[in-house]
PDB file of C-alpha atoms in Angstrom:
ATOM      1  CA  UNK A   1       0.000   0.000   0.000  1.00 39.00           C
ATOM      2  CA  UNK A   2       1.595   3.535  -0.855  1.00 43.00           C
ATOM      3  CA  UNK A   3       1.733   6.081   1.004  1.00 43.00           C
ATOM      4  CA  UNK A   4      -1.000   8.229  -0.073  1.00 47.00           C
ATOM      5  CA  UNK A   5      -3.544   5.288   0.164  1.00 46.00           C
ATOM      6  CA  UNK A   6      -2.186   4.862   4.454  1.00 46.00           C
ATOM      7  CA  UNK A   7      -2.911   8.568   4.567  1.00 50.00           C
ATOM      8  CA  UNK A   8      -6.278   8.752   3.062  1.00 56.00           C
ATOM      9  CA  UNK A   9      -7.510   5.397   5.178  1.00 66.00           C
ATOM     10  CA  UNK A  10      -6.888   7.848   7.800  1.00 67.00           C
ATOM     11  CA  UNK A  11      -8.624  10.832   6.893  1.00 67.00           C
ATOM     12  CA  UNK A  12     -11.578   8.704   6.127  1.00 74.00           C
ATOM     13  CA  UNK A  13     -11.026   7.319   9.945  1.00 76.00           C
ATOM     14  CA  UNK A  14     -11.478  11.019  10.976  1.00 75.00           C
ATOM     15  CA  UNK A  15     -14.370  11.582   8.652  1.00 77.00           C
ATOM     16  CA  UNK A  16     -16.343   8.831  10.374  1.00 80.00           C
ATOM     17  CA  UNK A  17     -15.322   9.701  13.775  1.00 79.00           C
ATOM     18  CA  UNK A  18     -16.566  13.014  12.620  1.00 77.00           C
ATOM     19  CA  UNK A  19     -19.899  12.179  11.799  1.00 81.00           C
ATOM     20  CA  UNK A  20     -20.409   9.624  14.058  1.00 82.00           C
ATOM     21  CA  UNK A  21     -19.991  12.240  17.015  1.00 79.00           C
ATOM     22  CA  UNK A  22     -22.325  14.962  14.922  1.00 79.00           C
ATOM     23  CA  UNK A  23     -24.877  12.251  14.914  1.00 85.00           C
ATOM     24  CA  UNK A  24     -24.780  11.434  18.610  1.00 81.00           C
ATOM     25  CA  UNK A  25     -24.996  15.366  19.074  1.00 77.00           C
ATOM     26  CA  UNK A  26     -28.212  15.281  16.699  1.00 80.00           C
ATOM     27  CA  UNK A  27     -29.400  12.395  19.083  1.00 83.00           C
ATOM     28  CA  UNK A  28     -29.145  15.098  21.642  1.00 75.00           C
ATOM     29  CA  UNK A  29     -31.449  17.602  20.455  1.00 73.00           C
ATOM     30  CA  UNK A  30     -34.922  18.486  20.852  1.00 71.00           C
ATOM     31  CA  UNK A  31     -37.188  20.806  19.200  1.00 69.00           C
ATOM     32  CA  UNK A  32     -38.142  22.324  22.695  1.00 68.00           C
ATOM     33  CA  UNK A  33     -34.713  23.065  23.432  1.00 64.00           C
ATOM     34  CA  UNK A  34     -34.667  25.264  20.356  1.00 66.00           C
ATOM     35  CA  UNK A  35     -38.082  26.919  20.357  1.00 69.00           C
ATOM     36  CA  UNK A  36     -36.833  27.712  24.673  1.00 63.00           C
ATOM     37  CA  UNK A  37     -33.367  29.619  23.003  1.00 64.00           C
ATOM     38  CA  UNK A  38     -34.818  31.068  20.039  1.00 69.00           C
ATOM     39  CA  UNK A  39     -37.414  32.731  22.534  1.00 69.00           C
ATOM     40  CA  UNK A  40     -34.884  34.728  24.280  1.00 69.00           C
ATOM     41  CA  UNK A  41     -32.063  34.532  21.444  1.00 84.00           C
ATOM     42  CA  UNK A  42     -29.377  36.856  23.134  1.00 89.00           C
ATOM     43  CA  UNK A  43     -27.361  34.565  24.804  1.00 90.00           C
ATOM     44  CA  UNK A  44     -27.218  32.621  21.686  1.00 90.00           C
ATOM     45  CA  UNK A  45     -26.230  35.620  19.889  1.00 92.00           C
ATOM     46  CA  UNK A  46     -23.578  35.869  22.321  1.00 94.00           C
ATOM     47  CA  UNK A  47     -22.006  32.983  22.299  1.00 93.00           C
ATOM     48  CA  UNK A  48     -21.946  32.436  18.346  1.00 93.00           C
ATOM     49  CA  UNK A  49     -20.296  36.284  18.533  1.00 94.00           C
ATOM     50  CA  UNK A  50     -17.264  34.933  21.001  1.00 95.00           C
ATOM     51  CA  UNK A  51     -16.909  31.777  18.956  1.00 94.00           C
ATOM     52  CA  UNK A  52     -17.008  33.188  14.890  1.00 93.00           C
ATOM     53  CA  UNK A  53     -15.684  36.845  16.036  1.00 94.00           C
ATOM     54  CA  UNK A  54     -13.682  37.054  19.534  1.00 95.00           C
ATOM     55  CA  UNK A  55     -11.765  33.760  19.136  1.00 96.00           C
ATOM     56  CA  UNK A  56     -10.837  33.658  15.247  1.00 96.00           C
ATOM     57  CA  UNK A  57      -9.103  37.393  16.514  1.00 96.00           C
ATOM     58  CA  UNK A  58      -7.620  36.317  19.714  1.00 96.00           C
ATOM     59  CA  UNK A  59      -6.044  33.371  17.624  1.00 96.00           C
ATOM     60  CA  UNK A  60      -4.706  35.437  14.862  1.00 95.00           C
ATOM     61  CA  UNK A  61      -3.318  37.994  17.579  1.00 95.00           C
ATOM     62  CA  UNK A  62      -2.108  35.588  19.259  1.00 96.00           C
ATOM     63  CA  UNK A  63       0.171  33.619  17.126  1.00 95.00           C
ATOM     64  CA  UNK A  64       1.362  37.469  15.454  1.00 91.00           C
ATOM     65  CA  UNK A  65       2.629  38.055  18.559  1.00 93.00           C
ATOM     66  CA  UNK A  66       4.621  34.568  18.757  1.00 93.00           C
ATOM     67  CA  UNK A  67       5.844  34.701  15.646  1.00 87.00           C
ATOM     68  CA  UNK A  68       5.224  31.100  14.760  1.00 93.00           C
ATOM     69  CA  UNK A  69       5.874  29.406  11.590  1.00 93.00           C
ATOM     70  CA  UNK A  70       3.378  30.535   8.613  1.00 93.00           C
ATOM     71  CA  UNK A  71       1.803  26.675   9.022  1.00 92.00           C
ATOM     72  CA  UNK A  72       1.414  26.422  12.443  1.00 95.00           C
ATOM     73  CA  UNK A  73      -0.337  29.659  12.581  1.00 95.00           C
ATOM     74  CA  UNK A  74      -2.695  29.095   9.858  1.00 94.00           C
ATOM     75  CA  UNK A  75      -3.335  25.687  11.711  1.00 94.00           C
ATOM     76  CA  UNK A  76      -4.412  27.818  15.010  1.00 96.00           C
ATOM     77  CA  UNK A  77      -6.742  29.896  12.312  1.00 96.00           C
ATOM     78  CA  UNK A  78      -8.476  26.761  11.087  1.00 94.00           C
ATOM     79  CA  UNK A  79      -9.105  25.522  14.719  1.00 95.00           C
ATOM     80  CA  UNK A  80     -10.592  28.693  15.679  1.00 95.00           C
ATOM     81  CA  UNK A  81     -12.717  28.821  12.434  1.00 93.00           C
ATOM     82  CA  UNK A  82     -14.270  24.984  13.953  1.00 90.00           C
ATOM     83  CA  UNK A  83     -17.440  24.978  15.672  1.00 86.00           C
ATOM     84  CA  UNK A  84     -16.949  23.252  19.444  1.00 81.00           C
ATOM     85  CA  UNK A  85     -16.685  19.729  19.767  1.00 71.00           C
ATOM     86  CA  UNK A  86     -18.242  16.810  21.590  1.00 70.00           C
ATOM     87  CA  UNK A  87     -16.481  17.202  24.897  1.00 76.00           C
ATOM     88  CA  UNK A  88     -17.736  20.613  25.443  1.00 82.00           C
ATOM     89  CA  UNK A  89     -21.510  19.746  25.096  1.00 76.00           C
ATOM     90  CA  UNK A  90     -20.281  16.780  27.223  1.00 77.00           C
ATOM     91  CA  UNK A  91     -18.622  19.146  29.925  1.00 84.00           C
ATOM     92  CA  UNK A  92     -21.706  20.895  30.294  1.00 83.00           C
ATOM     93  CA  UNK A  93     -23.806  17.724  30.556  1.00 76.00           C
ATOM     94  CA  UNK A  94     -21.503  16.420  33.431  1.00 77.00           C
ATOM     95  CA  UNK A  95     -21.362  19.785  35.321  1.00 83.00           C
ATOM     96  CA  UNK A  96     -24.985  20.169  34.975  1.00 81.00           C
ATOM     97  CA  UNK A  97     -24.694  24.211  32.919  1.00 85.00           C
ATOM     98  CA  UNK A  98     -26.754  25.232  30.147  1.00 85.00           C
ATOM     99  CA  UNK A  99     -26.593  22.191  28.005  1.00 78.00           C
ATOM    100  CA  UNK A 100     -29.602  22.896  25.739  1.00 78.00           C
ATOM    101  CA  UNK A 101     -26.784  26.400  24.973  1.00 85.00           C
ATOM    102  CA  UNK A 102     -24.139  23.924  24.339  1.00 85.00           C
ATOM    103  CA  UNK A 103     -25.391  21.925  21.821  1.00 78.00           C
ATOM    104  CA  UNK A 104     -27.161  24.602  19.831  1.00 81.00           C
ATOM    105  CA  UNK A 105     -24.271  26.657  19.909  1.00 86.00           C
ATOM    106  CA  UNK A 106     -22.659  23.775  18.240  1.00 81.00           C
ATOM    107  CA  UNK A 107     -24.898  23.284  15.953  1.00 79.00           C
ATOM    108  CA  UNK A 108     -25.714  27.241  14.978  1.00 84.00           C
ATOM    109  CA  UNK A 109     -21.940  26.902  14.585  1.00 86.00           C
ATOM    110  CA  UNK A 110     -21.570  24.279  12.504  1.00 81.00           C
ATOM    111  CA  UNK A 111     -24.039  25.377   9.814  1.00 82.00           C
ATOM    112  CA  UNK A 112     -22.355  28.698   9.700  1.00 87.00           C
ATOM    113  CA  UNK A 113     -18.906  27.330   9.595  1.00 85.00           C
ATOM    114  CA  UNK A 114     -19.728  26.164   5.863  1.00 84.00           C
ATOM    115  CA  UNK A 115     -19.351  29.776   5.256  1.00 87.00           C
ATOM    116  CA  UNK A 116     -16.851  30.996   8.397  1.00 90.00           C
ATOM    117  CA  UNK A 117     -14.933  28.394   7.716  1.00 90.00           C
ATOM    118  CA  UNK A 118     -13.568  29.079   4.129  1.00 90.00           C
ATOM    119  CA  UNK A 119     -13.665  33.191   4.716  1.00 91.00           C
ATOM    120  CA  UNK A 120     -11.176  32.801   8.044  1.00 92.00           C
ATOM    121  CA  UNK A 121      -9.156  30.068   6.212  1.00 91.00           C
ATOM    122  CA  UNK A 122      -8.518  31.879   3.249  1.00 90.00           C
ATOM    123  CA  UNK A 123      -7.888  35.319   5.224  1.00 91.00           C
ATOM    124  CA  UNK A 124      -5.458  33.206   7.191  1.00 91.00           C
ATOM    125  CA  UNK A 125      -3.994  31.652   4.098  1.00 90.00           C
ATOM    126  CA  UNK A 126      -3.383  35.073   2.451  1.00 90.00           C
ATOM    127  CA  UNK A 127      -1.575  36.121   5.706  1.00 89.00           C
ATOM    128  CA  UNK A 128       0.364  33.717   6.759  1.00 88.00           C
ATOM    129  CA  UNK A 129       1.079  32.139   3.036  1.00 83.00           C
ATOM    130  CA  UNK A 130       0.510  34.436   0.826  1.00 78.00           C
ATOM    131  CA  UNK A 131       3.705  33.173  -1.729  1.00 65.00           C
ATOM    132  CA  UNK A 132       3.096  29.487  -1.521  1.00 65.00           C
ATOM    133  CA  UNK A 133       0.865  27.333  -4.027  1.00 58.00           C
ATOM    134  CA  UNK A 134      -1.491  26.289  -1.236  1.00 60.00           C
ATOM    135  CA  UNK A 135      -5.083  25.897  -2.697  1.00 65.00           C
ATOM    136  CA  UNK A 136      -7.475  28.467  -1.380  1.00 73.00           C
ATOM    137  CA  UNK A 137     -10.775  26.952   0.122  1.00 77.00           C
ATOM    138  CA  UNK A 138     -13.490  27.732  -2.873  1.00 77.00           C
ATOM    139  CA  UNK A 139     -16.420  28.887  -0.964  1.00 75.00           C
ATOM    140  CA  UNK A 140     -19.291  26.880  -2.570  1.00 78.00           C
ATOM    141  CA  UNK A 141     -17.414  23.398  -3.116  1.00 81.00           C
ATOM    142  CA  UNK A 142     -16.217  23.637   1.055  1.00 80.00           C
ATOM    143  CA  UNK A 143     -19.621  24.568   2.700  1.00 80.00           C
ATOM    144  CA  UNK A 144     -20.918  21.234   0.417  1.00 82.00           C
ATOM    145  CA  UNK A 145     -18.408  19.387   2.120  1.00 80.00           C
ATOM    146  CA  UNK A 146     -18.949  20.256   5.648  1.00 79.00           C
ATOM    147  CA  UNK A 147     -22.463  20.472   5.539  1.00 79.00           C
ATOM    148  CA  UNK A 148     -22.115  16.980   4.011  1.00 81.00           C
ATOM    149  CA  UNK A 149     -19.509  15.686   6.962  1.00 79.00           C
ATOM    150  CA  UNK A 150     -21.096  17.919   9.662  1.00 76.00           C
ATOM    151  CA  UNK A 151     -24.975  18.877   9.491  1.00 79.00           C
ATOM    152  CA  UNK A 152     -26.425  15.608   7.707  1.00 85.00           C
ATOM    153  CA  UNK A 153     -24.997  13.445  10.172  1.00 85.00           C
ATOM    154  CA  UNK A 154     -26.569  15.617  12.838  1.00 81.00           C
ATOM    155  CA  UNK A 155     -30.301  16.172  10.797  1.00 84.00           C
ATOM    156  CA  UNK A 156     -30.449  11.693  11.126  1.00 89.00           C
ATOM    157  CA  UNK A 157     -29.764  12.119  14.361  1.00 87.00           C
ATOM    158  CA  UNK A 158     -32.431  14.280  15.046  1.00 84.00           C
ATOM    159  CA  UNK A 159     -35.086  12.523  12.806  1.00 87.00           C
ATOM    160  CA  UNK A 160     -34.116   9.297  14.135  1.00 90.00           C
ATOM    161  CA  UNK A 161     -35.235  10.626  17.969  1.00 88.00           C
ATOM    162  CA  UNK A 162     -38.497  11.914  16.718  1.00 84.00           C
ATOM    163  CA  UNK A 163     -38.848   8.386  14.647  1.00 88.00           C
ATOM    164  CA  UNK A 164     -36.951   6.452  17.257  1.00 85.00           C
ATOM    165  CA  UNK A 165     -36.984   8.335  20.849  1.00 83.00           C
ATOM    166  CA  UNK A 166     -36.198   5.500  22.923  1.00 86.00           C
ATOM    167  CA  UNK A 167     -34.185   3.635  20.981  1.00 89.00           C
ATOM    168  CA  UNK A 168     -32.080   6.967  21.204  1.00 87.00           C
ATOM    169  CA  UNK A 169     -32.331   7.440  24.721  1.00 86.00           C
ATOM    170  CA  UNK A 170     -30.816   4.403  24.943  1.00 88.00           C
ATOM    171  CA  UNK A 171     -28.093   4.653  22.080  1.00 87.00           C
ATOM    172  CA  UNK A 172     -27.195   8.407  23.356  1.00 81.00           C
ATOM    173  CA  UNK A 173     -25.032   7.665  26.515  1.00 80.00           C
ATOM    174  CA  UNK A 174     -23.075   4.425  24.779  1.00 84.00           C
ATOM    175  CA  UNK A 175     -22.649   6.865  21.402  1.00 82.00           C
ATOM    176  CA  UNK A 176     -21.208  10.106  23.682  1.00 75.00           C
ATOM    177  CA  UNK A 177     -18.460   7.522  25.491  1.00 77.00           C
ATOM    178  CA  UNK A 178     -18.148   5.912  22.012  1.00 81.00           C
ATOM    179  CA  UNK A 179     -17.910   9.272  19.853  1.00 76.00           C
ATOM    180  CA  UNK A 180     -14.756   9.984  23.026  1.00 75.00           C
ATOM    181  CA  UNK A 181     -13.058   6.747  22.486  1.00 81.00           C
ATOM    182  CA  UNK A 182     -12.677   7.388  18.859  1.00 79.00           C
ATOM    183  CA  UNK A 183     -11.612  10.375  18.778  1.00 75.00           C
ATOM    184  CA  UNK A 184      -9.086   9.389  21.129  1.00 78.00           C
ATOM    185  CA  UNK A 185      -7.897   6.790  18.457  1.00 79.00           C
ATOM    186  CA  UNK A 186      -7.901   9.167  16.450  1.00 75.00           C
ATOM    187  CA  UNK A 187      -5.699  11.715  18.484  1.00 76.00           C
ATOM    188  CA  UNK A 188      -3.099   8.374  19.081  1.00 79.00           C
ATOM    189  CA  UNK A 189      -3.258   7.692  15.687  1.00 74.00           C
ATOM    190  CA  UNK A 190      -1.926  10.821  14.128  1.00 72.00           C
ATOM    191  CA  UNK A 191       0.340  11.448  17.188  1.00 74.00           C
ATOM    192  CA  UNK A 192       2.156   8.121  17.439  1.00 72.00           C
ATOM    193  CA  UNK A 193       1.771   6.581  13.934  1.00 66.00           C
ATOM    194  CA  UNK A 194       4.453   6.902  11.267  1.00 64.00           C
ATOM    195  CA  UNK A 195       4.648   9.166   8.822  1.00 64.00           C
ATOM    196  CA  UNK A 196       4.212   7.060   6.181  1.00 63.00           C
ATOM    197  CA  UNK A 197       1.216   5.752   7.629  1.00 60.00           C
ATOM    198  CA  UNK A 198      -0.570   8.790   7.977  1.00 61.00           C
ATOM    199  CA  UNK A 199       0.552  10.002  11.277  1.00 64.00           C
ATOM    200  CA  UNK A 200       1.711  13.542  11.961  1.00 70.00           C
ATOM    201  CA  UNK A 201       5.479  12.764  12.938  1.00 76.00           C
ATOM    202  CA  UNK A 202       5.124  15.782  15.777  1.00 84.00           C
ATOM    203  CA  UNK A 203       8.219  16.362  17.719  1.00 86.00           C
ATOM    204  CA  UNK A 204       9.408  17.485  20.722  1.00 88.00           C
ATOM    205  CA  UNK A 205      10.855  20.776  19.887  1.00 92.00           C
ATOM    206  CA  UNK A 206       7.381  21.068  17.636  1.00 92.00           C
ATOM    207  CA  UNK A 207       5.279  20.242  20.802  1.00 91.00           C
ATOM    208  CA  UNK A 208       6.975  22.886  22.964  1.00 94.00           C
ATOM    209  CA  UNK A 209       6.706  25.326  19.951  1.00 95.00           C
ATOM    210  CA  UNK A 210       3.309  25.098  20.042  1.00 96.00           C
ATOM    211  CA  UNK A 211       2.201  24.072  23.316  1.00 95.00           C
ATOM    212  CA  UNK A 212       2.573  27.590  25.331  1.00 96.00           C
ATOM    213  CA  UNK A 213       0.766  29.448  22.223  1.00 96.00           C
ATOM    214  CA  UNK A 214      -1.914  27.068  22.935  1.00 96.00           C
ATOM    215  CA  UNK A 215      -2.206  27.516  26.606  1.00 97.00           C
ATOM    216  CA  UNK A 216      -2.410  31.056  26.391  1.00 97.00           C
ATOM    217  CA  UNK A 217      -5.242  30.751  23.741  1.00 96.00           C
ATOM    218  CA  UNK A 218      -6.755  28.049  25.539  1.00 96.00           C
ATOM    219  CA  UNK A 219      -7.046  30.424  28.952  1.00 96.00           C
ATOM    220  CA  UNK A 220      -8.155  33.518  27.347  1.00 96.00           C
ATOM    221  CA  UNK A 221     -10.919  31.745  24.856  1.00 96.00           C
ATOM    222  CA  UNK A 222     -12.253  29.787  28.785  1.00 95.00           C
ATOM    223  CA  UNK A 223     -11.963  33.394  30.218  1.00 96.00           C
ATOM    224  CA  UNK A 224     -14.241  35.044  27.282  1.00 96.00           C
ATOM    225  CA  UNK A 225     -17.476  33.009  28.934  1.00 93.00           C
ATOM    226  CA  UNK A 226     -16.729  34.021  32.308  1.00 94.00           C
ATOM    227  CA  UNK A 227     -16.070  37.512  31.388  1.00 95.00           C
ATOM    228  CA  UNK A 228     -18.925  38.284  28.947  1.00 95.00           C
ATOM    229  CA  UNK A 229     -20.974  36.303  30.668  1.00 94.00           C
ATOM    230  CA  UNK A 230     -21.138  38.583  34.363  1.00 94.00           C
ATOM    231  CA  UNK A 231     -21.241  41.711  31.757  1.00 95.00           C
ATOM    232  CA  UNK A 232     -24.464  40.521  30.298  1.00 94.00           C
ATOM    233  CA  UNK A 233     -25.847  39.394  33.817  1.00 93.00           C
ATOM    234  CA  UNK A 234     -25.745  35.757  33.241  1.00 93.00           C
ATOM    235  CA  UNK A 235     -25.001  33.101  35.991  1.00 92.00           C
ATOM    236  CA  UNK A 236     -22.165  30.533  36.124  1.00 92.00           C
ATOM    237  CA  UNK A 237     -24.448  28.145  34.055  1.00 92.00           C
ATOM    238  CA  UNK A 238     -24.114  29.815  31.411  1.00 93.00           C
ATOM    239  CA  UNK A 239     -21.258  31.519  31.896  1.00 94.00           C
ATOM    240  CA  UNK A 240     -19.469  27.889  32.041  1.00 94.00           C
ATOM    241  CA  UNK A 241     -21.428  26.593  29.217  1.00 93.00           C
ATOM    242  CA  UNK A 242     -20.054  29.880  27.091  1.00 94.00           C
ATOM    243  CA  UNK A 243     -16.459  29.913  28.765  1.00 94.00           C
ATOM    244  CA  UNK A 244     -16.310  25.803  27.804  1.00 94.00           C
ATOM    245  CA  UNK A 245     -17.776  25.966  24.253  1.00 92.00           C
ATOM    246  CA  UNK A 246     -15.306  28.849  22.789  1.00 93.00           C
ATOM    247  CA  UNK A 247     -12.111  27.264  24.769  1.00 93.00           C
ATOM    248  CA  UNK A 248     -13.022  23.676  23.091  1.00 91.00           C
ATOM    249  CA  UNK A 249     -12.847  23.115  19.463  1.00 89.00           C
ATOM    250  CA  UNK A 250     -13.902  20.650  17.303  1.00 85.00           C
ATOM    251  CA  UNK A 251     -10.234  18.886  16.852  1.00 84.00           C
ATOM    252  CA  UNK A 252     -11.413  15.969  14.163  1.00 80.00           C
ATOM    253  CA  UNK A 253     -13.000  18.765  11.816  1.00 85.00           C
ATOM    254  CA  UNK A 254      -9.893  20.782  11.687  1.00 89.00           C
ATOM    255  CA  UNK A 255      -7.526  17.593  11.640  1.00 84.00           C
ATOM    256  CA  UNK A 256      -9.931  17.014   8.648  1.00 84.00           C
ATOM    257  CA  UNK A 257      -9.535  20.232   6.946  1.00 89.00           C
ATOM    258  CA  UNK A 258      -5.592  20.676   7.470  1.00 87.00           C
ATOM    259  CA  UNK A 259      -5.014  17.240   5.885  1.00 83.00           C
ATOM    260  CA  UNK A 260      -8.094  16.982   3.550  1.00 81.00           C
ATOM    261  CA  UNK A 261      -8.858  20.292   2.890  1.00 84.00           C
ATOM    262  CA  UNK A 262      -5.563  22.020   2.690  1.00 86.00           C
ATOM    263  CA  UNK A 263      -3.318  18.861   2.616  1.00 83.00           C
ATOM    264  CA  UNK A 264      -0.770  20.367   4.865  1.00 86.00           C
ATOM    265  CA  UNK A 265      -0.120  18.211   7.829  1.00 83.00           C
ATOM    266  CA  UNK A 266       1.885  21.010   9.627  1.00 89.00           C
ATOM    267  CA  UNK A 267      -1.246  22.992   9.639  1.00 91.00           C
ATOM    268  CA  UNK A 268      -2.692  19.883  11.551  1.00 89.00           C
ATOM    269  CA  UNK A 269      -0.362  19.945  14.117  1.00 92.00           C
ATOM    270  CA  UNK A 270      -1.518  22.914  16.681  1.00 94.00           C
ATOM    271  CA  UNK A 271      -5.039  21.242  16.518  1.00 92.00           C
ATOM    272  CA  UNK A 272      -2.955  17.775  17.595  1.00 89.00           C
ATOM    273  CA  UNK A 273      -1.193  19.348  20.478  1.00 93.00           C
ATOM    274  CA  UNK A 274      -4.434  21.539  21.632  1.00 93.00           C
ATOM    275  CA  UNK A 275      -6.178  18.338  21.860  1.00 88.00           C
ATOM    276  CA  UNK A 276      -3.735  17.063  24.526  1.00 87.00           C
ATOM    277  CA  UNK A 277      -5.548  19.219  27.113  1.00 90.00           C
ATOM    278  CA  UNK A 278      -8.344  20.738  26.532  1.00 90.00           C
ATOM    279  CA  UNK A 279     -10.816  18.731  27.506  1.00 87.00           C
ATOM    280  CA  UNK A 280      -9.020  18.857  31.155  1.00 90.00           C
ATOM    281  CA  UNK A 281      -8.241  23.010  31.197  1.00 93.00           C
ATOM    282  CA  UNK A 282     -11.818  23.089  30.365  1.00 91.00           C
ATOM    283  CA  UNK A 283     -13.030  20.893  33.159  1.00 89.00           C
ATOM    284  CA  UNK A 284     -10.976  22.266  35.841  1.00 92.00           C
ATOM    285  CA  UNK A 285     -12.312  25.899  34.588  1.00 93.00           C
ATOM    286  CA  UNK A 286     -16.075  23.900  34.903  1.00 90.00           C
ATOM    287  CA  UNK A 287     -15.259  23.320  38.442  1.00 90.00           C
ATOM    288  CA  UNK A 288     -13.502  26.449  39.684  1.00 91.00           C
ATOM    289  CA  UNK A 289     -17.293  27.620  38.718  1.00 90.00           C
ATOM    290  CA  UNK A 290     -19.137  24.993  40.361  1.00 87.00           C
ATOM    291  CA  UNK A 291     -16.466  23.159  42.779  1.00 86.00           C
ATOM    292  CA  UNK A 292     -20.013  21.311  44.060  1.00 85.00           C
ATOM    293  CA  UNK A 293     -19.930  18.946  41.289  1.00 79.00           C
ATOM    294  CA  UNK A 294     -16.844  17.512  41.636  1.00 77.00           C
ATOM    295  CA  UNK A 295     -17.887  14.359  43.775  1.00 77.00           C
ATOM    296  CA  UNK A 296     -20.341  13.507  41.070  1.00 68.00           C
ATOM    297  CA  UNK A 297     -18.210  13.454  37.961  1.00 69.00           C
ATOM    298  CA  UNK A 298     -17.261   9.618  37.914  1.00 64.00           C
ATOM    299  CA  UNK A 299     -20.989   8.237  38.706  1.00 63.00           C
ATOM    300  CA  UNK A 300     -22.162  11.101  35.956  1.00 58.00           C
ATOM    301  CA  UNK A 301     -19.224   9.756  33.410  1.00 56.00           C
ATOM    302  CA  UNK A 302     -19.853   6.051  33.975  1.00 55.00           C
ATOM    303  CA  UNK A 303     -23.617   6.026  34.384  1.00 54.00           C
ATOM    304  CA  UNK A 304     -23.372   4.413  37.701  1.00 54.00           C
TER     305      UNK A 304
END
């Protein structure tokens, strides 16, 4: 098998793993939990603002002021463009916050990232690449693609609850710790397999390259929800659910889009080594807002 053929068996990994967590987010969602949001739209209006405005700009500040290599600033650009991921509706699900927020704001993103998503890519290209032969992201052609990869596999879900509602009630729990699991595979995968095989071949001196850049990101984006959140008058609810949702991207749809999209696999790497913690920066920023629910995590995680 050549080389290319290892490498696309593993973007179609990611693809799956993909949709197979937009699904179990679609399995999620009620029509109630809309109509209750769209009622009194502003914190939604909020929270898309912080995720498509305040954190594409905090990213592209960020990284001018590090002076990173053109790649692994563009790769910053395209996970800031992403629409949050699994584990941040799943945060807010185990700390008890706004979770009907969290997954619309997810999904409000993704349907608008067919669009974000090519206009902060291509800014980001002509920035940080301008002299290079790097394909720029056609508008019409991309938001086909992730509308295909992200907001089909999440319309099933939701028409197989209103066709199926137990069934899913039953299938949601074991498809959030599944959707986790794989995307951890995924994660090892393109951090420990060759290079030849499709991994990332991410180094040491790349990790700590990118790793403080990535804190500091990581911090501020958690710090946006708590911040905006008290100046609009909104509890710690929803201040966690906002703070959790802009500081945790969805990592397979920009590993997808840096390899896929772009075909640059240093562009992937940021979105590899931001993976490494999220999830746990994001949790420990959960319970510095509600330290109550720390005794309760395991039983909540484990169903038991």
């Amino acid at each position: 098998m050549v080389k290319g053929q290892k490498e696309k068996m593993v973007d179609t990994l990611i693809t799956v793993v993909l949709a197979t967590i937009m699904f179990s987010i679609g399995l999620s969602l009620r029509y109630f939990d809309f109509r209750n949001l769209l009622s009194s739209p502003r914190i939604l209006l909020i929270g898309l603002s912080l995720q498509l405005i305040a954190l594409p700009a905090l990213a592209f500040a960020i990284t001018g002021m590090a002076n990173l290599p053109p790649s692994f600033s563009l790769g910053f650009l395209v996970l800031a463009a992403c629409p949050g991921g699994l584990s941040s509706n799943f945060i807010s699900f185990l700390l008890q916050a706004n979770t009907a927020l969290a997954v619309s704001l997810t999904i409000c993103n993704s349907a608008l990232s067919m669009l974000t998503i090519p206009f902060i890519v291509n800014l980001a290209l002509d920035n940080f690449l301008p002299a290079t032969d790097t394909v720029q992201l056609a508008l019409f052609p991309t938001a086909l693609r992730i509308s295909l990869i992200v907001l089909l596999p999440v319309v099933s879900g939701m028409t197989f609850r209103r066709l199926r509602g137990r069934t899913a009630e039953r299938l949601l729990p074991l498809l959030r710790r599944a959707s986790l699991i794989l995307l951890a595979l995924v994660f090892i995968l393109k951090l420990f397999a060759p290079a030849d095989q499709g991994g990332s071949a991410l180094t040491l001196a790349e990790i700590t390259t990118i790793l403080p850049v990535a804190l500091v990101i990581n911090v501020l984006a958690l710090s946006l929800g708590r911040i905006f959140g008290d100046i609009f008058g909104y509890g710690r609810n929803d201040q966690l659910t906002l703070g959790v949702e802009i500081g945790i991207q969805n990592t397979s749809l920009a590993f997808l889009i840096a390899t896929s999209f772009l075909d640059n696999e240093q562009a992937l790497k940021p979105a590899l080594v931001y993976a490494m913690f999220t999830f746990f920066t994001a949790l420990a920023y959960g319970l510095l807002l509600k330290p109550e629910r720390a005794p309760h995590l395991w039983q909540d995680f484990t169903g038991r």
